[in-house]
Rosetta silent file (secondary structure, phi, psi, omega in degrees, C-alpha in Angstrom):
SEQUENCE: MGADKDGKPDLNQQKYDARLFMENARSFELSKVPGAKESMIKGAMAGTTIGIIRFLRTKYIASAISWGFGGFLITSMASLEYTRQSRSKAEAELSRTLGNMQQYRESQQKQVLPYKQDRDISEQ
SCORE:     score description
SCORE:     0.000 S_00000001
   1 L     0.000  147.697 -179.656  -13.545    3.773    7.468 S_00000001
   2 L   -85.530  162.531 -177.366  -10.697    4.489    9.673 S_00000001
   3 E  -131.281  153.715  178.931   -8.985    7.810    9.972 S_00000001
   4 L   -88.132 -174.102 -173.744   -5.333    8.696   10.758 S_00000001
   5 L   -68.437  -16.550  178.495   -4.256   11.154   13.411 S_00000001
   6 L   -86.660   -7.400 -177.703   -4.899   14.193   11.181 S_00000001
   7 L    89.505   -0.109  175.826   -8.611   13.161   10.718 S_00000001
   8 L   -78.442  150.983  176.530   -7.979   12.231    7.043 S_00000001
   9 E   -65.506  145.518  177.826   -9.397    8.895    5.756 S_00000001
  10 L   -62.147  129.809 -174.866   -7.054    5.990    5.916 S_00000001
  11 H   -68.593  -31.707  178.178   -5.529    5.470    2.481 S_00000001
  12 H   -68.842  -15.314 -177.800   -5.569    1.744    2.682 S_00000001
  13 H   -98.479   -4.736 -174.973   -9.317    1.835    3.139 S_00000001
  14 L   -73.662  149.038  174.389   -9.957    4.100    0.093 S_00000001
  15 L   -83.400  145.232  179.926  -11.612    2.684   -2.989 S_00000001
  16 L   -69.957  136.844  176.291   -9.490    2.825   -6.118 S_00000001
  17 L  -139.858  132.435 -174.373  -10.474    5.571   -8.522 S_00000001
  18 H   -66.938  -34.259  178.589   -8.893    6.317  -11.800 S_00000001
  19 H   -65.644  -40.421  176.523   -9.398   10.088  -11.403 S_00000001
  20 H   -55.859  -43.939 -178.737   -7.751    9.880   -7.993 S_00000001
  21 H   -67.860  -40.086 -179.217   -4.765    8.188   -9.587 S_00000001
  22 H   -71.147  -41.592  179.843   -4.424   10.798  -12.343 S_00000001
  23 H   -61.750  -43.134 -179.578   -4.844   13.774  -10.042 S_00000001
  24 H   -79.462  -20.685  175.551   -2.135   12.464   -7.710 S_00000001
  25 H   -70.378  -35.527 -177.126    0.122   11.253  -10.540 S_00000001
  26 H   -65.117  -42.011 -177.749    0.208   14.779  -11.925 S_00000001
  27 L   -94.467   11.219 -177.614    1.397   16.163   -8.554 S_00000001
  28 L    52.841   41.030  178.705    3.637   13.117   -7.877 S_00000001
  29 L  -113.971   58.391 -173.045    1.636   12.243   -4.764 S_00000001
  30 H   -76.702   -8.693  175.621    1.244    8.544   -5.638 S_00000001
  31 H   -68.720  -13.623  177.451    1.316    7.590   -1.950 S_00000001
  32 H   -88.097   -2.462  179.767   -2.379    8.691   -1.857 S_00000001
  33 L   -99.518  126.858  178.446   -3.366    6.024   -4.386 S_00000001
  34 L   -60.984  125.520  175.020   -4.054    2.620   -2.851 S_00000001
  35 L    79.853    4.972 -177.477   -1.474    0.083   -4.083 S_00000001
  36 H   -70.653  -40.162 -176.685    0.495    2.596   -6.196 S_00000001
  37 H   -68.514  -44.687  174.803    3.683    2.334   -4.145 S_00000001
  38 H   -57.449  -40.952  177.638    3.757   -1.512   -4.361 S_00000001
  39 H   -64.857  -42.068  173.863    3.112   -1.310   -8.039 S_00000001
  40 H   -62.179  -39.189  179.769    5.938    1.088   -8.598 S_00000001
  41 H   -63.867  -47.462  179.741    8.285   -1.046   -6.607 S_00000001
  42 H   -62.411  -42.812 -179.011    7.348   -4.164   -8.555 S_00000001
  43 H   -61.759  -45.015 -176.780    7.682   -2.225  -11.895 S_00000001
  44 H   -65.039  -44.125  179.534   11.138   -0.881  -10.929 S_00000001
  45 H   -60.571  -44.381 -177.291   12.331   -4.362   -9.984 S_00000001
  46 H   -71.958  -41.860  175.722   11.008   -5.921  -13.119 S_00000001
  47 H   -59.774  -39.097  176.116   12.316   -3.066  -15.393 S_00000001
  48 H   -64.388  -46.611  178.775   15.753   -3.295  -13.846 S_00000001
  49 H   -59.400  -46.869 -178.362   15.822   -7.026  -14.306 S_00000001
  50 H   -61.722  -43.335 -176.710   14.662   -6.832  -17.913 S_00000001
  51 H   -64.587  -42.399 -179.657   17.190   -4.052  -18.688 S_00000001
  52 H   -65.491  -46.994  179.465   20.118   -5.978  -17.130 S_00000001
  53 H   -62.829  -43.563 -178.206   19.250   -9.181  -18.962 S_00000001
  54 H   -62.788  -39.151 -177.533   18.757   -7.344  -22.262 S_00000001
  55 H   -69.251  -42.407  179.396   22.222   -5.553  -21.813 S_00000001
  56 H   -63.872  -28.032 -176.125   23.937   -8.855  -21.030 S_00000001
  57 H   -86.160  -31.629 -175.965   22.473  -10.517  -24.089 S_00000001
  58 H  -109.963  -27.934 -176.234   23.009   -7.669  -26.674 S_00000001
  59 L    67.491   18.021  172.792   25.596   -5.367  -25.080 S_00000001
  60 L  -104.783  115.999 -171.067   23.635   -2.341  -26.411 S_00000001
  61 H   -75.810  -31.972  179.147   22.891    0.070  -23.553 S_00000001
  62 H   -65.854  -42.976  178.000   20.230    2.098  -25.493 S_00000001
  63 H   -64.447  -41.091  179.235   18.265   -1.065  -26.226 S_00000001
  64 H   -61.599  -40.138  179.370   18.655   -2.226  -22.624 S_00000001
  65 H   -66.577  -45.175 -176.423   17.310    1.147  -21.338 S_00000001
  66 H   -63.582  -44.015 -177.279   14.356    1.051  -23.677 S_00000001
  67 H   -66.635  -39.159  178.584   13.467   -2.554  -22.739 S_00000001
  68 H   -61.739  -45.655  179.555   13.967   -1.724  -19.029 S_00000001
  69 H   -67.973  -39.920  176.460   11.712    1.251  -19.141 S_00000001
  70 H   -64.570  -40.311  175.009    9.036   -0.584  -21.172 S_00000001
  71 H   -59.264  -45.010  175.174    9.225   -3.419  -18.591 S_00000001
  72 H   -56.613  -51.557 -177.727    8.762   -0.903  -15.842 S_00000001
  73 H   -64.480  -42.293 -179.066    5.700    0.665  -17.356 S_00000001
  74 H   -68.137  -40.225  176.635    4.042   -2.538  -18.347 S_00000001
  75 H   -68.947  -42.199 -179.162    4.707   -4.263  -14.973 S_00000001
  76 H   -63.946  -46.478  177.722    3.614   -1.187  -12.990 S_00000001
  77 H   -67.297  -38.476  179.791    0.341   -0.802  -14.864 S_00000001
  78 H   -69.247  -41.650 -176.938   -0.446   -4.524  -14.772 S_00000001
  79 H   -66.120  -40.766  179.469    0.321   -4.660  -11.028 S_00000001
  80 H   -65.528  -40.159  178.967   -1.818   -1.588  -10.335 S_00000001
  81 H   -68.591  -38.749  175.713   -4.739   -3.094  -12.275 S_00000001
  82 H   -64.163  -35.406  177.341   -4.440   -6.410  -10.512 S_00000001
  83 H   -68.222  -39.258  178.889   -4.412   -4.629   -7.191 S_00000001
  84 H   -64.055  -45.671 -179.406   -7.566   -2.639   -8.162 S_00000001
  85 H   -63.103  -41.703 -179.744   -9.381   -5.783   -9.211 S_00000001
  86 H   -63.425  -44.721  179.664   -8.370   -7.677   -6.073 S_00000001
  87 H   -62.381  -39.998 -178.771   -9.509   -4.783   -3.871 S_00000001
  88 H   -73.459  -32.453  175.527  -12.898   -4.532   -5.607 S_00000001
  89 H   -67.644  -46.861  176.888  -13.395   -8.304   -5.421 S_00000001
  90 H   -62.315  -36.400  175.362  -12.603   -8.247   -1.695 S_00000001
  91 H   -60.355  -44.242  179.685  -14.910   -5.227   -1.230 S_00000001
  92 H   -65.075  -42.529  179.474  -17.766   -7.121   -2.950 S_00000001
  93 H   -60.792  -43.986 -178.687  -17.147  -10.206   -0.799 S_00000001
  94 H   -65.617  -37.467  176.107  -17.115   -8.128    2.312 S_00000001
  95 H   -66.798  -41.379  177.322  -20.340   -6.363    1.532 S_00000001
  96 H   -60.382  -43.793 -178.560  -21.984   -9.707    0.641 S_00000001
  97 H   -66.583  -39.748  177.294  -20.758  -11.192    3.964 S_00000001
  98 H   -63.861  -41.110  176.661  -22.104   -8.172    5.919 S_00000001
  99 H   -61.682  -43.435  178.266  -25.469   -8.500    4.201 S_00000001
 100 H   -61.422  -41.901 -178.453  -25.574  -12.253    5.096 S_00000001
 101 H   -63.159  -42.877 -175.027  -24.582  -11.478    8.752 S_00000001
 102 H   -68.437  -39.547  178.379  -27.449   -8.817    8.929 S_00000001
 103 H   -65.880  -41.609  177.454  -29.995  -11.292    7.466 S_00000001
 104 H   -59.977  -45.600  178.685  -28.818  -13.913    9.999 S_00000001
 105 H   -63.766  -35.342  179.172  -29.210  -11.540   12.918 S_00000001
 106 H   -68.653  -37.699 -178.858  -32.674  -10.594   11.806 S_00000001
 107 H   -73.898  -32.592  177.006  -33.797  -14.172   11.504 S_00000001
 108 H   -66.872  -33.603 -178.396  -32.293  -15.018   14.914 S_00000001
 109 H   -72.455  -31.900  179.148  -34.251  -12.155   16.593 S_00000001
 110 H   -79.691  -18.490 -177.804  -37.534  -13.382   15.127 S_00000001
 111 L   -73.321  134.425  175.542  -36.870  -16.925   16.187 S_00000001
 112 L  -109.677  125.456 -174.335  -38.594  -18.212   19.307 S_00000001
 113 L   -73.598  144.929 -169.072  -36.913  -21.032   21.090 S_00000001
 114 L   -76.163  -22.043 -177.512  -39.207  -24.029   21.664 S_00000001
 115 L  -110.073  146.078 -175.574  -38.493  -24.778   25.368 S_00000001
 116 H   -65.912  -38.663 -176.398  -39.079  -22.394   28.248 S_00000001
 117 H   -71.026  -29.355  174.051  -35.702  -23.053   29.911 S_00000001
 118 H   -67.001  -42.407  177.984  -33.922  -22.174   26.630 S_00000001
 119 H   -61.487  -40.582 -177.937  -35.842  -18.850   26.387 S_00000001
 120 H   -66.655  -32.954  174.651  -34.971  -17.926   29.890 S_00000001
 121 H   -65.796  -45.615 -176.784  -31.255  -18.515   29.181 S_00000001
 122 H   -72.092  -21.305  178.990  -31.231  -16.549   25.873 S_00000001
 123 H   -81.917  -17.134 -174.852  -33.019  -13.587   27.519 S_00000001
 124 L   -83.895    0.000    0.000  -30.372  -13.166   30.190 S_00000001
């Protein structure tokens, strides 16, 4: 994992953890949760859009605010969950690829080339 200039682990490299999310949500430090900022931005945009459309259709401000806030919550949580699943899927794919690379390297080290001139080139 990479580290920033303070020696702390890079937040984009951290694995998503529900406890991490709740601890940082209580202290309003959501920037420490991978994908939280993007999820909140998407939720705010969706909530605002839903609220404006609801207001234009019904002309009731209280209803528009409620719908907008609900849209914000649902979209933010859905986006955060999608980000978490995507990151875990990418992590699994990366670990599988690294395992395959390690197996390939081990098999290549054990392999002896059939011709002497090839062995001389590969040893240099």
